[in-house]
């Protein structure tokens, strides 16, 4: 069961893992988007082959809804709308920022406009994030996360429940570009449950991910990521290191608009088309 979980976690092309760089980036830069994007809508479908062509089939919604992202002219999220495949609004998240585009609050609303939850981000005198606090609509604590830079240089993210009980601890070795090179995740009982190492290319994108067995540190899996010249991941190849057997490679083919943002992506598992994702963009006028 653990191995299946690790396989899924690694092979999903998360933006957090394969973003476009490091440092204080805008949300547009984190998503590898070009131009002054005003909004982006993304829709995912199961792939079907018809008459020798790959076409979209039934909607596939990992979270149960689609996202419509609205960006400010500074390239940061203004609002994320959650909608059903039929276009019905499920809820929305609204973002607030302070100095230097540092996020200070996320407010989540239901389809009727009622506040359901908010997240508050706090910074120290050096403008470094040190606390993330999730609150319900009555300002009661749902959960919290504290960031601590240890004397040995490692960075801890400690996650707590509403009563203050430690739920999870992440310990990371961060490089000079602010990217984690090694991550260890512990349960609330201080048991190591996840251990991985990351390597990056010259653009700050994840190039290799290694996953180790929490019990004895044995290397379990190695995954390599390859990108095109537009910073989009085009291939993920994984090897199960104990047996030497490889996983089915995950490949991506893209179509682009005149801004070099992809508008259609076909995801292949091995040689079989699995998913089709389509994106629609609106741009700010110059």
CSV table of C-alpha atoms in Angstrom, one decimal, residues 10 83 91 138 146 181 203-204 207 225 228 233 246 262 270 284:
chain,number,residue,atom,x,y,z
A,10,UNK,CA,5.6,11.0,-7.6
A,83,UNK,CA,-17.3,25.1,-10.9
A,91,UNK,CA,-17.3,28.0,-4.3
A,138,UNK,CA,-16.3,31.7,13.5
A,146,UNK,CA,4.7,26.8,12.1
A,181,UNK,CA,17.1,19.0,-1.7
A,203,UNK,CA,16.0,26.5,-14.5
A,204,UNK,CA,15.1,25.4,-11.0
A,207,UNK,CA,14.9,17.0,-12.7
A,225,UNK,CA,11.7,14.6,-15.4
A,228,UNK,CA,10.7,21.2,-23.5
A,233,UNK,CA,7.3,18.7,-18.5
A,246,UNK,CA,10.6,0.5,-14.8
A,262,UNK,CA,-0.3,25.4,-23.9
A,270,UNK,CA,3.3,4.3,-22.0
A,284,UNK,CA,-5.0,41.8,-20.3
